[in-house]
Tab-separated table of N, CA, C and O in Angstrom:
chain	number	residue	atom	x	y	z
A	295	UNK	N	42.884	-26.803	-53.201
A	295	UNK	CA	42.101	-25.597	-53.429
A	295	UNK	C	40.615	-26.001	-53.415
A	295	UNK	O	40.238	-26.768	-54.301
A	296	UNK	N	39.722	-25.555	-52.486
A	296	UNK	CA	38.391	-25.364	-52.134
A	296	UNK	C	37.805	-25.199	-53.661
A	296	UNK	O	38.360	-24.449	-54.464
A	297	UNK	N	36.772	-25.876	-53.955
A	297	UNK	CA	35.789	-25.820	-54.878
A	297	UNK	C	34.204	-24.907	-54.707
A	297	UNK	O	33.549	-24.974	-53.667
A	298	UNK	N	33.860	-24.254	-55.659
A	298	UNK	CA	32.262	-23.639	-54.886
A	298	UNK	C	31.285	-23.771	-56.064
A	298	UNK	O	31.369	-23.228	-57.166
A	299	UNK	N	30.384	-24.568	-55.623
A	299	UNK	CA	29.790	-24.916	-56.904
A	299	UNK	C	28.143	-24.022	-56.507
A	299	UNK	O	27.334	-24.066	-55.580
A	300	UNK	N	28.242	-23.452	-57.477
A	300	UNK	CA	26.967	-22.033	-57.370
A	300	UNK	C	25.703	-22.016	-58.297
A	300	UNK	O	25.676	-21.868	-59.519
A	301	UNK	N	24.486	-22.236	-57.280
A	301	UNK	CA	23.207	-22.851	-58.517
A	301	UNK	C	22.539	-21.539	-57.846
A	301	UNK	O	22.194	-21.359	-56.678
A	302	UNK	N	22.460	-20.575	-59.110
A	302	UNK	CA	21.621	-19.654	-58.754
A	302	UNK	C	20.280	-20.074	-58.743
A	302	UNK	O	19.935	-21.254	-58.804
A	303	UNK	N	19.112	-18.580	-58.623
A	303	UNK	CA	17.755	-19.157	-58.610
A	303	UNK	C	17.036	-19.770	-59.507
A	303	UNK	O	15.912	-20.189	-59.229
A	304	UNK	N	17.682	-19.935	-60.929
A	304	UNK	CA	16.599	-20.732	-61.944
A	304	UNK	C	17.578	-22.146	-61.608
A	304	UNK	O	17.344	-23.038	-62.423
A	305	UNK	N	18.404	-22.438	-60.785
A	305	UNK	CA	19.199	-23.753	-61.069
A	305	UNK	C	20.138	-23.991	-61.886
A	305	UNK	O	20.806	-25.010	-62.059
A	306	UNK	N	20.160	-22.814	-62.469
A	306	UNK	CA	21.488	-22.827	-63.603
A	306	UNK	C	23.053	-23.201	-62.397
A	306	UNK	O	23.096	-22.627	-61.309
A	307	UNK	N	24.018	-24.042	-62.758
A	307	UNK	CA	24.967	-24.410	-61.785
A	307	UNK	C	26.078	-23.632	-62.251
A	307	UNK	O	25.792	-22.862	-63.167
A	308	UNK	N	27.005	-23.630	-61.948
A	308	UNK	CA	28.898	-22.775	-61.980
A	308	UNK	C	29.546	-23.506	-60.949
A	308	UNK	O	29.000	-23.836	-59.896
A	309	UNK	N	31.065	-23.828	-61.363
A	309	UNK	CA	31.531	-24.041	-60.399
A	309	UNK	C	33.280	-23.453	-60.307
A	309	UNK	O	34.148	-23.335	-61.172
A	310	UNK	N	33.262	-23.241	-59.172
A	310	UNK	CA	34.448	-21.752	-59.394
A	310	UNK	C	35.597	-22.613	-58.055
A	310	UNK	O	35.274	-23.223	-57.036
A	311	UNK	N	36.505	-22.414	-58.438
A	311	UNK	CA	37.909	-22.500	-57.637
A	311	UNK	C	38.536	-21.114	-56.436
A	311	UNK	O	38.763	-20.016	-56.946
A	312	UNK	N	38.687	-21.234	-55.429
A	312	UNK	CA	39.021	-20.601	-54.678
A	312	UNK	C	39.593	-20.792	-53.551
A	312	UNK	O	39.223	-21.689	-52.793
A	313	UNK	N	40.813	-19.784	-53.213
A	313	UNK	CA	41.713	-20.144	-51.932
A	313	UNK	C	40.991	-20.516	-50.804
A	313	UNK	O	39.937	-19.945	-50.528
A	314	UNK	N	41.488	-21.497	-50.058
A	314	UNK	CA	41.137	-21.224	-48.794
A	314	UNK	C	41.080	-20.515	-47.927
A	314	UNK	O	41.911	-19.613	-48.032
A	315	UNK	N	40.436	-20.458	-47.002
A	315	UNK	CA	40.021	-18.771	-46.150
A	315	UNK	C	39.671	-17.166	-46.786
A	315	UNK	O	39.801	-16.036	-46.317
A	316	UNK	N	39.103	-17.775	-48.255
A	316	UNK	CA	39.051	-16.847	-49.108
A	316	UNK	C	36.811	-16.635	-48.002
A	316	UNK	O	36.034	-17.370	-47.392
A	317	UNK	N	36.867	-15.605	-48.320
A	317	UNK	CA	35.619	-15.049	-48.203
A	317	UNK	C	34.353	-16.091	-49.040
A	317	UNK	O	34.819	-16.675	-50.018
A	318	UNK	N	33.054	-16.334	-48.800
A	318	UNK	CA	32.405	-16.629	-49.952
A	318	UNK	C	32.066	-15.824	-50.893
A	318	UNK	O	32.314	-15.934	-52.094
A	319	UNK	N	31.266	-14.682	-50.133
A	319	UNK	CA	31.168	-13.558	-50.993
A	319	UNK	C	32.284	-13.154	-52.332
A	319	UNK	O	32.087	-13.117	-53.547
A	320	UNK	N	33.473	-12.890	-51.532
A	320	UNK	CA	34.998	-12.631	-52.674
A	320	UNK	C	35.061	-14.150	-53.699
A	320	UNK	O	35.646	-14.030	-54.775
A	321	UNK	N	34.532	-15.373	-53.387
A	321	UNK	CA	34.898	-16.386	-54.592
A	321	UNK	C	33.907	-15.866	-55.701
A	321	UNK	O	34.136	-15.648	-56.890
A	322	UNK	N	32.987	-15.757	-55.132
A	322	UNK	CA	31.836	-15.365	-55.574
A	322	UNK	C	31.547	-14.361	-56.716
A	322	UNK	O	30.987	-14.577	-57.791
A	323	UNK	N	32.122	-13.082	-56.168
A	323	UNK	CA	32.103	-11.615	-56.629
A	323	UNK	C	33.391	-11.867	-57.981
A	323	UNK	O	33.302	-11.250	-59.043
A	324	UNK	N	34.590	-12.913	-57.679
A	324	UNK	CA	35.817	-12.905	-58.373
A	324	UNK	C	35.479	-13.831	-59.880
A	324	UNK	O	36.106	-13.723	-60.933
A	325	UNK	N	34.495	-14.596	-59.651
A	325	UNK	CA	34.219	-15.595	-60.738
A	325	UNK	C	32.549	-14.901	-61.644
A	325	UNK	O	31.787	-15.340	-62.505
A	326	UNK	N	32.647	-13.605	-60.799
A	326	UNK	CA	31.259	-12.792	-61.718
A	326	UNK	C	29.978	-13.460	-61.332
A	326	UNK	O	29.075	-13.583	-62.159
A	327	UNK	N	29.841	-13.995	-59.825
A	327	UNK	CA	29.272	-14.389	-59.634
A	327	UNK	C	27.740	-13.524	-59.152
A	327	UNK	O	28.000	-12.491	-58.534
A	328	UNK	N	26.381	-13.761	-59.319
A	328	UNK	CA	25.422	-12.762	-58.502
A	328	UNK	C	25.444	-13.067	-57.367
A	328	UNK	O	24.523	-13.834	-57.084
A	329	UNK	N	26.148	-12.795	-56.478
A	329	UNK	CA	25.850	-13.131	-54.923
A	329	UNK	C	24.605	-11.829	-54.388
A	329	UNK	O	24.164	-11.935	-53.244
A	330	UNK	N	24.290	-11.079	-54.959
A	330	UNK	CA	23.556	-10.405	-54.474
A	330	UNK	C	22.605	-10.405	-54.789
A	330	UNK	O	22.564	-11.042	-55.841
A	331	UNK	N	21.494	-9.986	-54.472
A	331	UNK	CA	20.122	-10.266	-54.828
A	331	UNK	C	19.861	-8.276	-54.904
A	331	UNK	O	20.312	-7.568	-54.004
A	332	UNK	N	19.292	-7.837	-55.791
A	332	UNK	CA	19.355	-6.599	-56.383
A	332	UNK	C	20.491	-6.095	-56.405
A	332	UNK	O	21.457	-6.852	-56.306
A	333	UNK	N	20.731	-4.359	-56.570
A	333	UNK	CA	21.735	-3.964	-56.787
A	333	UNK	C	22.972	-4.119	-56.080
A	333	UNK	O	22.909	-4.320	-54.867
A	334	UNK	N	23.853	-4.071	-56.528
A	334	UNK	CA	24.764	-4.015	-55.075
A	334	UNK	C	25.438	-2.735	-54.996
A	334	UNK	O	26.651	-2.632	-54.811
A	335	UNK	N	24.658	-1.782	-55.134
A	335	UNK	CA	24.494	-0.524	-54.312
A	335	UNK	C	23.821	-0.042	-52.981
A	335	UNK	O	24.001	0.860	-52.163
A	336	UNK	N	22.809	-1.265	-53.197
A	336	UNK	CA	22.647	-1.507	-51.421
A	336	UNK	C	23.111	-2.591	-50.990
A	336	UNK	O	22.408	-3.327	-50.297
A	337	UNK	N	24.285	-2.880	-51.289
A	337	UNK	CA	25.442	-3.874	-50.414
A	337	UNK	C	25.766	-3.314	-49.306
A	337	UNK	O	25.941	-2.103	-49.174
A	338	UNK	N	25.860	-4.079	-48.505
A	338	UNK	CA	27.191	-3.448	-47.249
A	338	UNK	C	28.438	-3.408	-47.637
A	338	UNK	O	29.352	-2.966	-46.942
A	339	UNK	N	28.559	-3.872	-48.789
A	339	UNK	CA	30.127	-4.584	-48.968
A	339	UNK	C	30.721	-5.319	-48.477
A	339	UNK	O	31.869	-5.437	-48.905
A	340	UNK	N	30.327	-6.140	-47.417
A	340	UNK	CA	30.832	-7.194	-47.073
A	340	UNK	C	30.628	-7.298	-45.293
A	340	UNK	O	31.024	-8.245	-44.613
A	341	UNK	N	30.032	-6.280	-44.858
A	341	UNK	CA	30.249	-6.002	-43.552
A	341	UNK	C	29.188	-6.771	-42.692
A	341	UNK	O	29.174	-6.517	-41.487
A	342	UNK	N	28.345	-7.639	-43.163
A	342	UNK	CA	27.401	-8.558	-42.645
A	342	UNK	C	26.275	-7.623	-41.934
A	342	UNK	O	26.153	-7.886	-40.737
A	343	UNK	N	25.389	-6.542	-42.434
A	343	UNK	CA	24.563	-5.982	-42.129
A	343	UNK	C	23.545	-5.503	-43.214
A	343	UNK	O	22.809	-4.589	-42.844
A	344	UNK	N	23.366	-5.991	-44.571
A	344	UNK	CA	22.495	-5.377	-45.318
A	344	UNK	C	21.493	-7.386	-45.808
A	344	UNK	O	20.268	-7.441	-45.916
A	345	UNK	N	22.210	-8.387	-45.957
A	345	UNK	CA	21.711	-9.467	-46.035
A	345	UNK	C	21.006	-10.032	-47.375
A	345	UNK	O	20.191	-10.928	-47.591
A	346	UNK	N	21.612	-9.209	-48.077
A	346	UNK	CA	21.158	-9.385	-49.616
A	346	UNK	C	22.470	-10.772	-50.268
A	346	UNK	O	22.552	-11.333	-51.360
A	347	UNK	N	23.200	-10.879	-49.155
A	347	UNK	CA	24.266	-11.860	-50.086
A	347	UNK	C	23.481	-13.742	-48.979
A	347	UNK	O	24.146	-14.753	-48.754
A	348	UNK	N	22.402	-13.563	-48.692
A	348	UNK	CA	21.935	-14.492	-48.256
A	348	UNK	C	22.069	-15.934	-49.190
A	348	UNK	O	21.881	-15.934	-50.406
A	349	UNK	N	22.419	-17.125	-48.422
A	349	UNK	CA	22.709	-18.126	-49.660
A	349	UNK	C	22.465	-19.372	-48.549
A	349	UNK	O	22.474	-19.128	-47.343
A	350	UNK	N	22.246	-20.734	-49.076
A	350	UNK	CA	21.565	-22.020	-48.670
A	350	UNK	C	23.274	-22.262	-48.565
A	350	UNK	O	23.781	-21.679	-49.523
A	351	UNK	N	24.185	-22.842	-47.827
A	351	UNK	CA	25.274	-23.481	-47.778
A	351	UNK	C	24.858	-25.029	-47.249
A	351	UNK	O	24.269	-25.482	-46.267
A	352	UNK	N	25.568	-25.645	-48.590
A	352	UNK	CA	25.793	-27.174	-47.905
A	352	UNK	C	27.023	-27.747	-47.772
A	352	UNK	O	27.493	-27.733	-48.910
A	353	UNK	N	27.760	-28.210	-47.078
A	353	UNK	CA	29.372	-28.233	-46.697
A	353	UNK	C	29.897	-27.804	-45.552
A	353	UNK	O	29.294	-26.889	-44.991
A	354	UNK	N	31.008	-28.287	-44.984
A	354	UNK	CA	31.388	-28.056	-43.712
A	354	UNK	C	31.868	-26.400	-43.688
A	354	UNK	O	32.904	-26.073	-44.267
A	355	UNK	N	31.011	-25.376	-42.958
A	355	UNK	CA	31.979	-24.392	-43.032
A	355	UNK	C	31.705	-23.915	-40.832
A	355	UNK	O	31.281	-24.389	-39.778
A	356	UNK	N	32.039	-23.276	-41.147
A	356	UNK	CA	32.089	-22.579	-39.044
A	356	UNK	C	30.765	-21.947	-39.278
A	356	UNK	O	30.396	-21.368	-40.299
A	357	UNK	N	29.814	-22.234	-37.689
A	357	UNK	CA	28.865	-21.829	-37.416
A	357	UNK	C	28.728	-20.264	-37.682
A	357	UNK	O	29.693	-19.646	-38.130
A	358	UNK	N	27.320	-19.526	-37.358
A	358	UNK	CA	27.557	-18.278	-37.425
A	358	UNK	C	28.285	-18.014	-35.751
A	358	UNK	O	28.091	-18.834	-34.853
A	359	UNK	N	29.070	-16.831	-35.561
A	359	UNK	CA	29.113	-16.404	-33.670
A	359	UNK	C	27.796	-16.229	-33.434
A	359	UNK	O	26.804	-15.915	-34.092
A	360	UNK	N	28.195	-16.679	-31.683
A	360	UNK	CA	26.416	-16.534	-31.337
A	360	UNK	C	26.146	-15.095	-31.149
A	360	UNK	O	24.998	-15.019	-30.711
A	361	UNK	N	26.726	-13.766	-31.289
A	361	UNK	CA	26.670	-12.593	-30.905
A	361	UNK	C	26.936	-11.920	-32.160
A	361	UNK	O	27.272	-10.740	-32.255
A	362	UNK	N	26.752	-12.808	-33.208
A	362	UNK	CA	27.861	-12.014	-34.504
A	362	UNK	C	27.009	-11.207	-35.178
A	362	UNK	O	25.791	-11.173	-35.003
A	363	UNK	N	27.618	-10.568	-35.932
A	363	UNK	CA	26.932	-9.802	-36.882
A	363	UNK	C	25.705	-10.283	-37.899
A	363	UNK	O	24.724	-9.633	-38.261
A	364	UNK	N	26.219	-12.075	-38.343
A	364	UNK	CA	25.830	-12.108	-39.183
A	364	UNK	C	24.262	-13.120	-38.493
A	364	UNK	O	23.211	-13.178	-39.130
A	365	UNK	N	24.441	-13.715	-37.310
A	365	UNK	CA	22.919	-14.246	-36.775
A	365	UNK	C	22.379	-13.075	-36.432
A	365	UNK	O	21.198	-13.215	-36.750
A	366	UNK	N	22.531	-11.825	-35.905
A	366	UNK	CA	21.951	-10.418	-35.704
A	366	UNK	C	21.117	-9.817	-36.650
A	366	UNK	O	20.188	-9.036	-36.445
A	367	UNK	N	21.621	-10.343	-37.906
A	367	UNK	CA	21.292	-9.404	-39.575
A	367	UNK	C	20.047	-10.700	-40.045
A	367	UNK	O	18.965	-10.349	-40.517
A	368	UNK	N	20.354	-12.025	-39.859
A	368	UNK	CA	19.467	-13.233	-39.940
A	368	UNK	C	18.032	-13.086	-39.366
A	368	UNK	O	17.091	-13.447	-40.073
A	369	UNK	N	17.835	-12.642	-38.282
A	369	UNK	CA	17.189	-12.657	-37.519
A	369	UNK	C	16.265	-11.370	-37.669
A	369	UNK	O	15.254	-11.210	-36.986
A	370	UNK	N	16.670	-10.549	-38.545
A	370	UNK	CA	15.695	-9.489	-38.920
A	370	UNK	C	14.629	-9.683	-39.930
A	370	UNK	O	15.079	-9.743	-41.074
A	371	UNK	N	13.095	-9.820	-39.811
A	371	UNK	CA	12.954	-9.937	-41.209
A	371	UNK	C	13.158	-8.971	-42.012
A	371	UNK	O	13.474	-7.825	-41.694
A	372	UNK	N	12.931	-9.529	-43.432
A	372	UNK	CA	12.189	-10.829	-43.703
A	372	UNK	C	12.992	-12.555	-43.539
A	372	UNK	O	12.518	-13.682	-43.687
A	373	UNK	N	14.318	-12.087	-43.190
A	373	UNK	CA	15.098	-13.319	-42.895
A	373	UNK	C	14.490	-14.155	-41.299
A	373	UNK	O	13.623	-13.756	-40.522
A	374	UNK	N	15.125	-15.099	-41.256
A	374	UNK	CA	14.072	-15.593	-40.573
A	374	UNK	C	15.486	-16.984	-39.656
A	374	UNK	O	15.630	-18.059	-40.237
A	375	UNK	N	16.335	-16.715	-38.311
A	375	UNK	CA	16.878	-17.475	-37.600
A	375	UNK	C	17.123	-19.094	-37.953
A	375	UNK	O	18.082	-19.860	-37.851
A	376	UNK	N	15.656	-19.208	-38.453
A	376	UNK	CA	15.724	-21.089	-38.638
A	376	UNK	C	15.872	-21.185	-40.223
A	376	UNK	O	15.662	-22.349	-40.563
A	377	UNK	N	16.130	-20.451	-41.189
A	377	UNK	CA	15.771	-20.557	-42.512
A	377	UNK	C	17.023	-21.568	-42.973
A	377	UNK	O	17.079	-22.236	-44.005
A	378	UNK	N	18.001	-21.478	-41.908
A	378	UNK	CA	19.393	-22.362	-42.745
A	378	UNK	C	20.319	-21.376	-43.172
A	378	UNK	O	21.511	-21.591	-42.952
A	379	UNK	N	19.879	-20.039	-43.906
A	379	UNK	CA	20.782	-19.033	-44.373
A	379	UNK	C	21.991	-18.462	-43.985
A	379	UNK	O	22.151	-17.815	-42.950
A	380	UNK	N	22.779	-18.688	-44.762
A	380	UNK	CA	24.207	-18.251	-43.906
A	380	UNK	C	24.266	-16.536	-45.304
A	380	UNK	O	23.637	-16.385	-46.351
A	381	UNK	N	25.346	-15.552	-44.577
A	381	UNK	CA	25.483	-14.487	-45.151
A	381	UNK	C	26.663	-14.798	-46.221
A	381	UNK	O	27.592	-15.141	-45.489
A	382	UNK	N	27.077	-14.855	-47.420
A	382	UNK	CA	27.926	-15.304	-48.030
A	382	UNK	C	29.212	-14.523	-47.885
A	382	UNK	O	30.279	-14.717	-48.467
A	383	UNK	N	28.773	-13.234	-46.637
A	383	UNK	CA	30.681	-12.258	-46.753
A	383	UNK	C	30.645	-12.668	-45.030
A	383	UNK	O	31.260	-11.974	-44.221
A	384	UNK	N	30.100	-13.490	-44.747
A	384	UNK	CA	30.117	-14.058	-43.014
A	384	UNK	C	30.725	-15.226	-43.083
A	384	UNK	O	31.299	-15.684	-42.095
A	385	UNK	N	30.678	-15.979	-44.456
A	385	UNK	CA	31.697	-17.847	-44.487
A	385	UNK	C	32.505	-17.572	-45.234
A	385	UNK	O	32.401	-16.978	-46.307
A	386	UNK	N	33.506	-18.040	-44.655
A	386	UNK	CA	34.986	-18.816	-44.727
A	386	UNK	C	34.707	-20.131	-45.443
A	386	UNK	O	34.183	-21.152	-44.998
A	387	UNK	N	35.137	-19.889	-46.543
A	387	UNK	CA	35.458	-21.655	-47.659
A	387	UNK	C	36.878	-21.937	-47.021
A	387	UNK	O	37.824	-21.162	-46.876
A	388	UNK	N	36.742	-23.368	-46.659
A	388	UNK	CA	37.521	-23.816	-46.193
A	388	UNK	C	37.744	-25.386	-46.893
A	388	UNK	O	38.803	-26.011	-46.849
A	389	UNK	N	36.703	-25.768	-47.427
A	389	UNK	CA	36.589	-27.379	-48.158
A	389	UNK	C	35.412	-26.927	-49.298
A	389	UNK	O	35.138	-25.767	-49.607
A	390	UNK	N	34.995	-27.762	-49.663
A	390	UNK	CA	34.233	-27.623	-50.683
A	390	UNK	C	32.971	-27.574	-50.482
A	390	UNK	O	32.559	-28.399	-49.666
A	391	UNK	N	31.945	-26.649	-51.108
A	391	UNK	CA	30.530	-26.275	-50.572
A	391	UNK	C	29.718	-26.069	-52.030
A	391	UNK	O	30.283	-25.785	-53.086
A	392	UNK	N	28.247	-26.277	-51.861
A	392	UNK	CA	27.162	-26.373	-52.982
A	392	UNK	C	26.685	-24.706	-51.918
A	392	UNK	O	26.545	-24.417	-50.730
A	393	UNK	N	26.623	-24.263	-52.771
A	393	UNK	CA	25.837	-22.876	-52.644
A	393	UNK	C	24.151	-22.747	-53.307
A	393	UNK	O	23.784	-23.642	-54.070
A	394	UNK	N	23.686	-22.195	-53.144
A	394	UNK	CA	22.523	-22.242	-53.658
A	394	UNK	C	21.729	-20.577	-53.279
A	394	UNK	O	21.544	-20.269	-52.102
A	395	UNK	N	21.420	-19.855	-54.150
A	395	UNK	CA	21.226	-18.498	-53.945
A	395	UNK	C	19.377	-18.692	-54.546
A	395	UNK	O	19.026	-19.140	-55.638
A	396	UNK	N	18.646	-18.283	-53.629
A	396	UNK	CA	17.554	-18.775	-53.925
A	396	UNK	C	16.368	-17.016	-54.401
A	396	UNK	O	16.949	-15.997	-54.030
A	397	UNK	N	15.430	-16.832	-54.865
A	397	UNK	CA	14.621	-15.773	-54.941
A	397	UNK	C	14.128	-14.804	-54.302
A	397	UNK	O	14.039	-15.008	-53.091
A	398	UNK	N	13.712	-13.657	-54.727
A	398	UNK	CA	13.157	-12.552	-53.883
A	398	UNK	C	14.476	-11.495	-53.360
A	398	UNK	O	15.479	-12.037	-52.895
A	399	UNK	N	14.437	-10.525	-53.426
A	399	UNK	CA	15.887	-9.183	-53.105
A	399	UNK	C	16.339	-9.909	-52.057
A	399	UNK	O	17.524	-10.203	-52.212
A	400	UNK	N	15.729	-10.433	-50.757
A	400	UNK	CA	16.597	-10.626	-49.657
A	400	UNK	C	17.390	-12.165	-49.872
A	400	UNK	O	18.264	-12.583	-49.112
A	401	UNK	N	16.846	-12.927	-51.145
A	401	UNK	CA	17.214	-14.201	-51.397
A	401	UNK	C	16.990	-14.795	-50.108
A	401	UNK	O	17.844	-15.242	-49.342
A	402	UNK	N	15.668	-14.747	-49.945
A	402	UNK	CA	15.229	-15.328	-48.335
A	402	UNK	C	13.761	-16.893	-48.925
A	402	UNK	O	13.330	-17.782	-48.190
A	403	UNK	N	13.459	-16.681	-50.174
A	403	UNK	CA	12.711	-17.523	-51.005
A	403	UNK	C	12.846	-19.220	-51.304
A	403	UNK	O	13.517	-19.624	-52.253
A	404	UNK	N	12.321	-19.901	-50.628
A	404	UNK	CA	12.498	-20.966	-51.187
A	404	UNK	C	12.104	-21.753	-52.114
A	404	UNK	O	10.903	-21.825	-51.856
A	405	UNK	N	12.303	-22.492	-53.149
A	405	UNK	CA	11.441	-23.082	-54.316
A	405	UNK	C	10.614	-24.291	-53.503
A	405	UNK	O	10.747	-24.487	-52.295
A	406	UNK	N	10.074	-24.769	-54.044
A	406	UNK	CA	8.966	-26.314	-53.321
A	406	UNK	C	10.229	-27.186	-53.276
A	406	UNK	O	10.987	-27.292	-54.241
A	407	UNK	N	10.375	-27.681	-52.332
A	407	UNK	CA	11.220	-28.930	-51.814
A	407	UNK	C	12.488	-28.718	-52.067
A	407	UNK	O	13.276	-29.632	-52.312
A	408	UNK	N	12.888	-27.136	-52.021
A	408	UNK	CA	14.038	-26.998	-51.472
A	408	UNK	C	14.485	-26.010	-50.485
A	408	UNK	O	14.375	-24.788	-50.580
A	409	UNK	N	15.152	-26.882	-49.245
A	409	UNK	CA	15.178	-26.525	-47.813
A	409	UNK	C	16.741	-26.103	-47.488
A	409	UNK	O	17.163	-25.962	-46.340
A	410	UNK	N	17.453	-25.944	-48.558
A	410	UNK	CA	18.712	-25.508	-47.945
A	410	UNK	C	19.713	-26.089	-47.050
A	410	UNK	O	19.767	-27.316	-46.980
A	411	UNK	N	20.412	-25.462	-46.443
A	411	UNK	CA	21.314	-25.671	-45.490
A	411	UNK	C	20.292	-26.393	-43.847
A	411	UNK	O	20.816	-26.396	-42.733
A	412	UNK	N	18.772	-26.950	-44.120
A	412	UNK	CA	18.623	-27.280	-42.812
A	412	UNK	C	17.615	-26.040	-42.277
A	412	UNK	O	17.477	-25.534	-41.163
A	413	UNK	N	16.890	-25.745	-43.749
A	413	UNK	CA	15.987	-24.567	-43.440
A	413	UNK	C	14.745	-24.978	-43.832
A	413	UNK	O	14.767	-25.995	-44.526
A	414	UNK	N	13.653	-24.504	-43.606
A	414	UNK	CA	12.158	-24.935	-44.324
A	414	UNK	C	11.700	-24.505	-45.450
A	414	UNK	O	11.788	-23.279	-45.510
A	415	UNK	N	11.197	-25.032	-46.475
A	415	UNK	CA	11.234	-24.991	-47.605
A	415	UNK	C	9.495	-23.529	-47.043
A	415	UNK	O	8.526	-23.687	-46.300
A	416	UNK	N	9.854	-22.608	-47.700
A	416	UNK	CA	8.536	-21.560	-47.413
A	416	UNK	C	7.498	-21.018	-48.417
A	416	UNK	O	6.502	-20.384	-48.069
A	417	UNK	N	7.875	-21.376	-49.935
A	417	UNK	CA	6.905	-21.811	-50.859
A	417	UNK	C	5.867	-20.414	-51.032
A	417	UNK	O	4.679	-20.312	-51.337
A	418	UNK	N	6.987	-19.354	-50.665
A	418	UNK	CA	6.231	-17.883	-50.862
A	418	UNK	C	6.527	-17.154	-51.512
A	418	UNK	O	7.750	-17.090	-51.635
A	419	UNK	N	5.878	-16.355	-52.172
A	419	UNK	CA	5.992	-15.761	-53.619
A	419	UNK	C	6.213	-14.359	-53.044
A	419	UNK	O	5.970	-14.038	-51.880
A	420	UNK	N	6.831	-13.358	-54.250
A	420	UNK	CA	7.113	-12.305	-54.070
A	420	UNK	C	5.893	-11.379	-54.602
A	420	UNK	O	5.964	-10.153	-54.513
């Protein structure tokens, strides 16, 4: 069973158990997790088009599709193609992953010298 260890934005850590091929978002949402960054009344619910469940993934999971929903929704700002950000209802836990949900509604924020999944650290305030 896949492990997900979840450091929201002050760094506070959790670490939650979940099936494989379970959703991230659903490990997430099941262990009371904030995967969202404001309400989640403007969620999509999972449908990879609103981008508020934005999160730093480190761990082996499947690329985004190159046509998919969820590099389409990336690529809008204030999200930003190269940031590293994967959508957390777009990955599949499949092995074990460090999550990291970083500041600002779109959780598009990075703290100083931290770059995520392979993203640039952007050191911009809300």
């Amino acid at each position: 069973m896949p492990t997900v260890e979840f450091e929201d934005a002050t760094g506070e850590r959790t670490t939650v158990e979940c099936a494989a091929g379970a959703t991230l978002r659903d490990a997430l949402l099941a262990a009371d997790l904030p995967v969202h960054n404001g309400p989640r009344l403007v969620s999509c619910h999972g449908h990879g088009s609103c981008g508020t469940c934005a999160v730093a993934v480190d761990g082996r999971v499947e690329p985004p599709a190159p046509a998919g929903r969820e590099r389409v929704r990336l690529s809008v700002p204030p999200h930003d193609p190269g940031s590293g950000l994967r959508l957390a209802c777009q990955v599949t836990v499949e092995d074990d992953l460090l999550v990291r949900k970083r500041s600002g509604f779109w959780g598009h924020h990075a703290t100083d010298g931290d770059t995520g999944a392979g993203g640039e650290a952007d050191g911009r305030q809300d």
